[in-house]
C-alpha cells in the first residue's frame, strides 16, 4: 500500500530536549516536505527536499533541521525545542513533474512544555 | 507565506444540501488543488485544476477557476455526513511549491 509514515504520532517533551520526527515514503517520490499546522494559520511549509542531499527552506524554517540521505526518508529534527513549536506536523511526498500532488502522513502532534 | 484564503471559515449544512467554498490567491499559478482533512488527520488530495482550465468535475465535486479574479470555488453536491471535514485550497506557482490556505470547516448535519 502506498503510504507516508510518520513516527511518533504523539510526542510530549520539554524545552531544550532534542527530538527527531521520522518520515518515510514507499512510493519512490523525489519530493518530500514538512509542514506545521496551527489553528487559523493553515499549513505552513518548514523545509522541503527535491531529491537526495537536496534540501531547502520553506516559509518557517527557524528552529528546525532536516536531512535527506536516502530517497525514502526525510526526518525533521528539533535541536532545542521551544513551546512555540508545539504544533501538528505533517510530512508529505510527491513525484516531481506530476503537478506536485502531495501525499500526506497521518501527522505528529507535538507538545513542548 | 500563505497564498490562498478560503471563505467562509466555517459552514454548516443539512445532509443532502450543497456546500460551496471559495479560495482567493495572490500570485500566478500553474495549478490549484483542493484537499480534505478529517479531524486531526493527514490531508487527502481531492481534485486539481490547471491554470488553463475553467471547470472540472470529479464525482460530487465541482471546481471552478477564474484566473482573472485569482479565485476558485469548490462545490460539493448532495452532501453526506462523511463530507464533514476541513477543506483546503493549495496553489502551485511551480512544480515544487504548494501553498495552503487556512481552510474551510464543513459540518454536515444529519
CSV table of C-alpha atoms in Angstrom, one decimal:
chain,number,residue,atom,x,y,z
A,1,UNK,CA,0.0,0.0,0.0
A,2,UNK,CA,1.3,3.4,-1.0
A,3,UNK,CA,1.9,5.5,2.1
A,4,UNK,CA,3.8,8.1,4.0
A,5,UNK,CA,4.6,7.0,7.6
A,6,UNK,CA,5.4,9.4,10.4
A,7,UNK,CA,6.6,8.5,13.8
A,8,UNK,CA,5.8,9.1,16.6
A,9,UNK,CA,2.2,10.1,16.2
A,10,UNK,CA,2.1,11.9,19.6
A,11,UNK,CA,5.0,13.4,21.5
A,12,UNK,CA,5.3,15.4,24.7
A,13,UNK,CA,8.7,16.8,25.5
A,14,UNK,CA,10.4,19.6,27.5
A,15,UNK,CA,12.1,22.7,26.3
A,16,UNK,CA,15.6,22.1,25.0
A,17,UNK,CA,15.5,18.3,24.7
A,18,UNK,CA,16.5,17.4,21.1
A,19,UNK,CA,14.0,15.3,19.2
A,20,UNK,CA,13.5,13.7,15.8
A,21,UNK,CA,10.3,13.0,13.9
A,22,UNK,CA,10.8,10.4,11.2
A,23,UNK,CA,9.1,10.3,7.9
A,24,UNK,CA,9.3,7.5,5.3
A,25,UNK,CA,7.5,7.0,2.0
A,26,UNK,CA,7.3,3.9,-0.2
A,27,UNK,CA,6.3,5.5,-3.5
A,28,UNK,CA,9.8,6.4,-4.7
A,29,UNK,CA,8.9,10.0,-4.7
A,30,UNK,CA,11.6,12.6,-5.3
A,31,UNK,CA,9.9,15.4,-3.4
A,32,UNK,CA,9.3,15.5,0.3
A,33,UNK,CA,8.2,18.2,2.6
A,34,UNK,CA,7.4,19.1,6.2
A,35,UNK,CA,4.5,21.3,7.3
A,36,UNK,CA,3.2,22.5,10.6
A,37,UNK,CA,-0.4,23.2,11.1
A,38,UNK,CA,-1.6,25.7,13.7
A,39,UNK,CA,-5.2,26.9,14.3
A,40,UNK,CA,-6.2,29.7,11.9
A,41,UNK,CA,-3.0,29.5,10.0
A,42,UNK,CA,-3.4,26.5,7.8
A,43,UNK,CA,-0.3,24.6,6.8
A,44,UNK,CA,3.0,26.3,6.6
A,45,UNK,CA,5.9,24.7,4.9
A,46,UNK,CA,9.0,24.2,7.1
A,47,UNK,CA,11.5,22.5,4.7
A,48,UNK,CA,11.4,20.6,1.5
A,49,UNK,CA,13.6,18.3,-0.5
A,50,UNK,CA,13.6,17.7,-4.2
A,51,UNK,CA,15.9,14.7,-4.1
A,52,UNK,CA,18.6,13.0,-2.1
A,53,UNK,CA,21.0,15.5,-0.5
A,54,UNK,CA,18.9,18.4,-1.8
A,55,UNK,CA,17.0,20.4,0.8
A,56,UNK,CA,15.7,23.9,1.0
A,57,UNK,CA,13.9,26.2,3.4
A,58,UNK,CA,10.2,26.7,3.3
A,59,UNK,CA,8.3,29.6,4.9
A,60,UNK,CA,9.0,28.8,8.6
A,61,UNK,CA,12.4,27.0,8.9
A,62,UNK,CA,13.7,28.6,12.1
A,63,UNK,CA,14.4,26.1,14.8
A,64,UNK,CA,14.2,23.1,12.5
A,65,UNK,CA,16.7,20.9,10.6
A,66,UNK,CA,16.2,18.2,8.1
A,67,UNK,CA,18.3,15.7,6.2
A,68,UNK,CA,17.8,13.6,3.1
A,69,UNK,CA,20.4,10.9,3.0
A,70,UNK,CA,18.0,8.3,1.4
A,71,UNK,CA,15.2,8.9,-1.0
A,72,UNK,CA,12.6,7.3,1.2
A,73,UNK,CA,13.4,9.1,4.5
A,74,UNK,CA,13.1,12.7,5.4
A,75,UNK,CA,13.5,13.2,9.2
A,76,UNK,CA,12.6,16.5,10.9
A,77,UNK,CA,15.0,17.5,13.8
A,78,UNK,CA,14.3,19.9,16.5
A,79,UNK,CA,17.7,20.6,18.2
A,80,UNK,CA,16.4,22.6,21.0
A,81,UNK,CA,12.6,22.6,21.0
A,82,UNK,CA,10.7,25.6,22.4
A,83,UNK,CA,7.0,25.9,23.4
A,84,UNK,CA,6.2,27.9,20.2
A,85,UNK,CA,7.0,24.7,18.3
A,86,UNK,CA,4.0,23.0,19.8
A,87,UNK,CA,2.0,22.1,16.8
A,88,UNK,CA,0.7,19.4,14.5
A,89,UNK,CA,3.3,18.3,12.0
A,90,UNK,CA,2.8,16.7,8.6
A,91,UNK,CA,5.2,15.1,6.2
A,92,UNK,CA,4.2,14.8,2.5
A,93,UNK,CA,5.7,13.5,-0.6
A,94,UNK,CA,5.1,13.8,-4.4
A,95,UNK,CA,6.6,12.8,-7.7
A,96,UNK,CA,8.3,15.7,-9.4
A,97,UNK,CA,6.8,16.7,-12.7
A,98,UNK,CA,3.4,15.3,-11.7
A,99,UNK,CA,1.9,18.7,-10.8
A,100,UNK,CA,3.0,18.3,-7.2
A,101,UNK,CA,0.0,16.3,-6.0
A,102,UNK,CA,1.1,15.6,-2.4
A,103,UNK,CA,0.5,12.5,-0.3
A,104,UNK,CA,0.4,13.2,3.4
A,105,UNK,CA,1.3,11.2,6.5
A,106,UNK,CA,-1.1,10.9,9.4
A,107,UNK,CA,0.6,13.7,11.4
A,108,UNK,CA,2.6,14.1,14.6
A,109,UNK,CA,1.1,16.1,17.4
A,110,UNK,CA,4.0,17.6,19.4
A,111,UNK,CA,3.7,19.4,22.7
A,112,UNK,CA,6.7,21.2,24.1
A,113,UNK,CA,6.4,22.1,27.8
B,1,UNK,CA,3.8,32.5,3.0
B,2,UNK,CA,0.0,31.8,3.0
B,3,UNK,CA,-1.1,32.2,-0.6
B,4,UNK,CA,-4.7,31.1,-0.6
B,5,UNK,CA,-7.5,32.2,1.6
B,6,UNK,CA,-10.7,30.2,1.9
B,7,UNK,CA,-14.1,31.7,2.5
B,8,UNK,CA,-16.1,31.0,4.6
B,9,UNK,CA,-14.0,29.8,7.6
B,10,UNK,CA,-16.9,27.5,8.6
B,11,UNK,CA,-20.0,26.2,7.0
B,12,UNK,CA,-22.8,24.1,8.5
B,13,UNK,CA,-25.4,22.5,6.2
B,14,UNK,CA,-28.1,19.8,6.2
B,15,UNK,CA,-27.4,16.4,4.7
B,16,UNK,CA,-28.4,16.5,1.1
B,17,UNK,CA,-27.7,20.2,0.6
B,18,UNK,CA,-24.8,21.6,-1.5
B,19,UNK,CA,-21.7,23.1,0.1
B,20,UNK,CA,-19.8,25.9,-1.7
B,21,UNK,CA,-16.5,27.3,-0.5
B,22,UNK,CA,-14.2,29.8,-2.2
B,23,UNK,CA,-10.5,30.4,-2.4
B,24,UNK,CA,-8.7,33.5,-3.4
B,25,UNK,CA,-5.0,33.7,-4.1
B,26,UNK,CA,-2.4,36.4,-4.8
B,27,UNK,CA,0.2,35.3,-7.4
B,28,UNK,CA,0.1,33.4,-10.7
B,29,UNK,CA,-0.2,29.7,-10.6
B,30,UNK,CA,0.4,26.5,-12.6
B,31,UNK,CA,-2.5,24.8,-10.9
B,32,UNK,CA,-4.8,24.9,-7.9
B,33,UNK,CA,-5.6,21.9,-5.8
B,34,UNK,CA,-8.2,21.1,-3.2
B,35,UNK,CA,-7.5,18.8,-0.2
B,36,UNK,CA,-9.7,17.4,2.5
B,37,UNK,CA,-8.7,16.8,6.1
B,38,UNK,CA,-10.7,14.8,8.5
B,39,UNK,CA,-10.3,15.9,12.1
B,40,UNK,CA,-6.6,15.9,13.0
B,41,UNK,CA,-5.7,13.5,10.2
B,42,UNK,CA,-3.5,14.0,7.2
B,43,UNK,CA,-4.7,15.8,4.1
B,44,UNK,CA,-6.1,13.9,1.2
B,45,UNK,CA,-5.9,15.2,-2.4
B,46,UNK,CA,-9.4,15.7,-3.9
B,47,UNK,CA,-9.0,17.5,-7.3
B,48,UNK,CA,-6.6,19.6,-9.3
B,49,UNK,CA,-7.4,22.2,-11.9
B,50,UNK,CA,-4.8,23.6,-14.2
B,51,UNK,CA,-4.4,27.3,-14.9
B,52,UNK,CA,-5.8,26.9,-18.4
B,53,UNK,CA,-8.9,25.1,-17.2
B,54,UNK,CA,-12.1,26.8,-16.1
B,55,UNK,CA,-14.1,24.0,-14.6
B,56,UNK,CA,-13.5,20.4,-13.5
B,57,UNK,CA,-15.7,17.7,-12.1
B,58,UNK,CA,-15.0,14.6,-10.0
B,59,UNK,CA,-18.0,12.6,-8.7
B,60,UNK,CA,-19.9,15.0,-6.5
B,61,UNK,CA,-17.2,17.7,-6.6
B,62,UNK,CA,-17.1,20.6,-9.0
B,63,UNK,CA,-14.2,23.1,-9.1
B,64,UNK,CA,-14.1,26.3,-11.0
B,65,UNK,CA,-11.1,28.6,-11.6
B,66,UNK,CA,-11.1,32.2,-12.6
B,67,UNK,CA,-7.5,33.3,-13.1
B,68,UNK,CA,-8.5,36.9,-13.9
B,69,UNK,CA,-10.0,37.2,-10.5
B,70,UNK,CA,-7.5,34.9,-8.9
B,71,UNK,CA,-10.2,32.8,-7.3
B,72,UNK,CA,-11.6,29.3,-7.2
B,73,UNK,CA,-14.6,27.6,-5.8
B,74,UNK,CA,-15.3,24.0,-4.7
B,75,UNK,CA,-18.9,22.8,-4.8
B,76,UNK,CA,-19.9,19.5,-3.0
B,77,UNK,CA,-23.3,18.4,-4.2
B,78,UNK,CA,-25.8,16.3,-2.2
B,79,UNK,CA,-23.6,16.4,0.9
B,80,UNK,CA,-23.3,13.4,3.3
B,81,UNK,CA,-22.3,13.1,6.9
B,82,UNK,CA,-19.0,11.7,5.7
B,83,UNK,CA,-18.2,15.0,4.0
B,84,UNK,CA,-17.8,16.6,7.4
B,85,UNK,CA,-14.1,17.8,7.3
B,86,UNK,CA,-11.9,20.8,6.6
B,87,UNK,CA,-11.2,21.7,3.0
B,88,UNK,CA,-8.1,23.4,1.9
B,89,UNK,CA,-7.1,25.0,-1.4
B,90,UNK,CA,-3.5,24.9,-2.3
B,91,UNK,CA,-1.9,26.9,-5.1
B,92,UNK,CA,1.1,25.7,-7.1
B,93,UNK,CA,3.2,28.5,-8.6
B,94,UNK,CA,5.7,25.9,-9.8
B,95,UNK,CA,6.4,22.2,-9.6
B,96,UNK,CA,7.9,22.2,-6.2
B,97,UNK,CA,5.9,24.6,-4.1
B,98,UNK,CA,2.4,24.2,-2.7
B,99,UNK,CA,0.9,27.0,-0.6
B,100,UNK,CA,-2.1,26.2,1.6
B,101,UNK,CA,-4.9,28.4,2.9
B,102,UNK,CA,-6.3,28.2,6.4
B,103,UNK,CA,-9.2,26.0,5.3
B,104,UNK,CA,-13.0,25.9,5.5
B,105,UNK,CA,-14.5,23.7,8.1
B,106,UNK,CA,-17.7,22.0,6.8
B,107,UNK,CA,-20.2,20.3,9.1
B,108,UNK,CA,-22.9,18.2,7.6
B,109,UNK,CA,-25.9,17.8,9.9
B,110,UNK,CA,-28.0,14.6,9.7
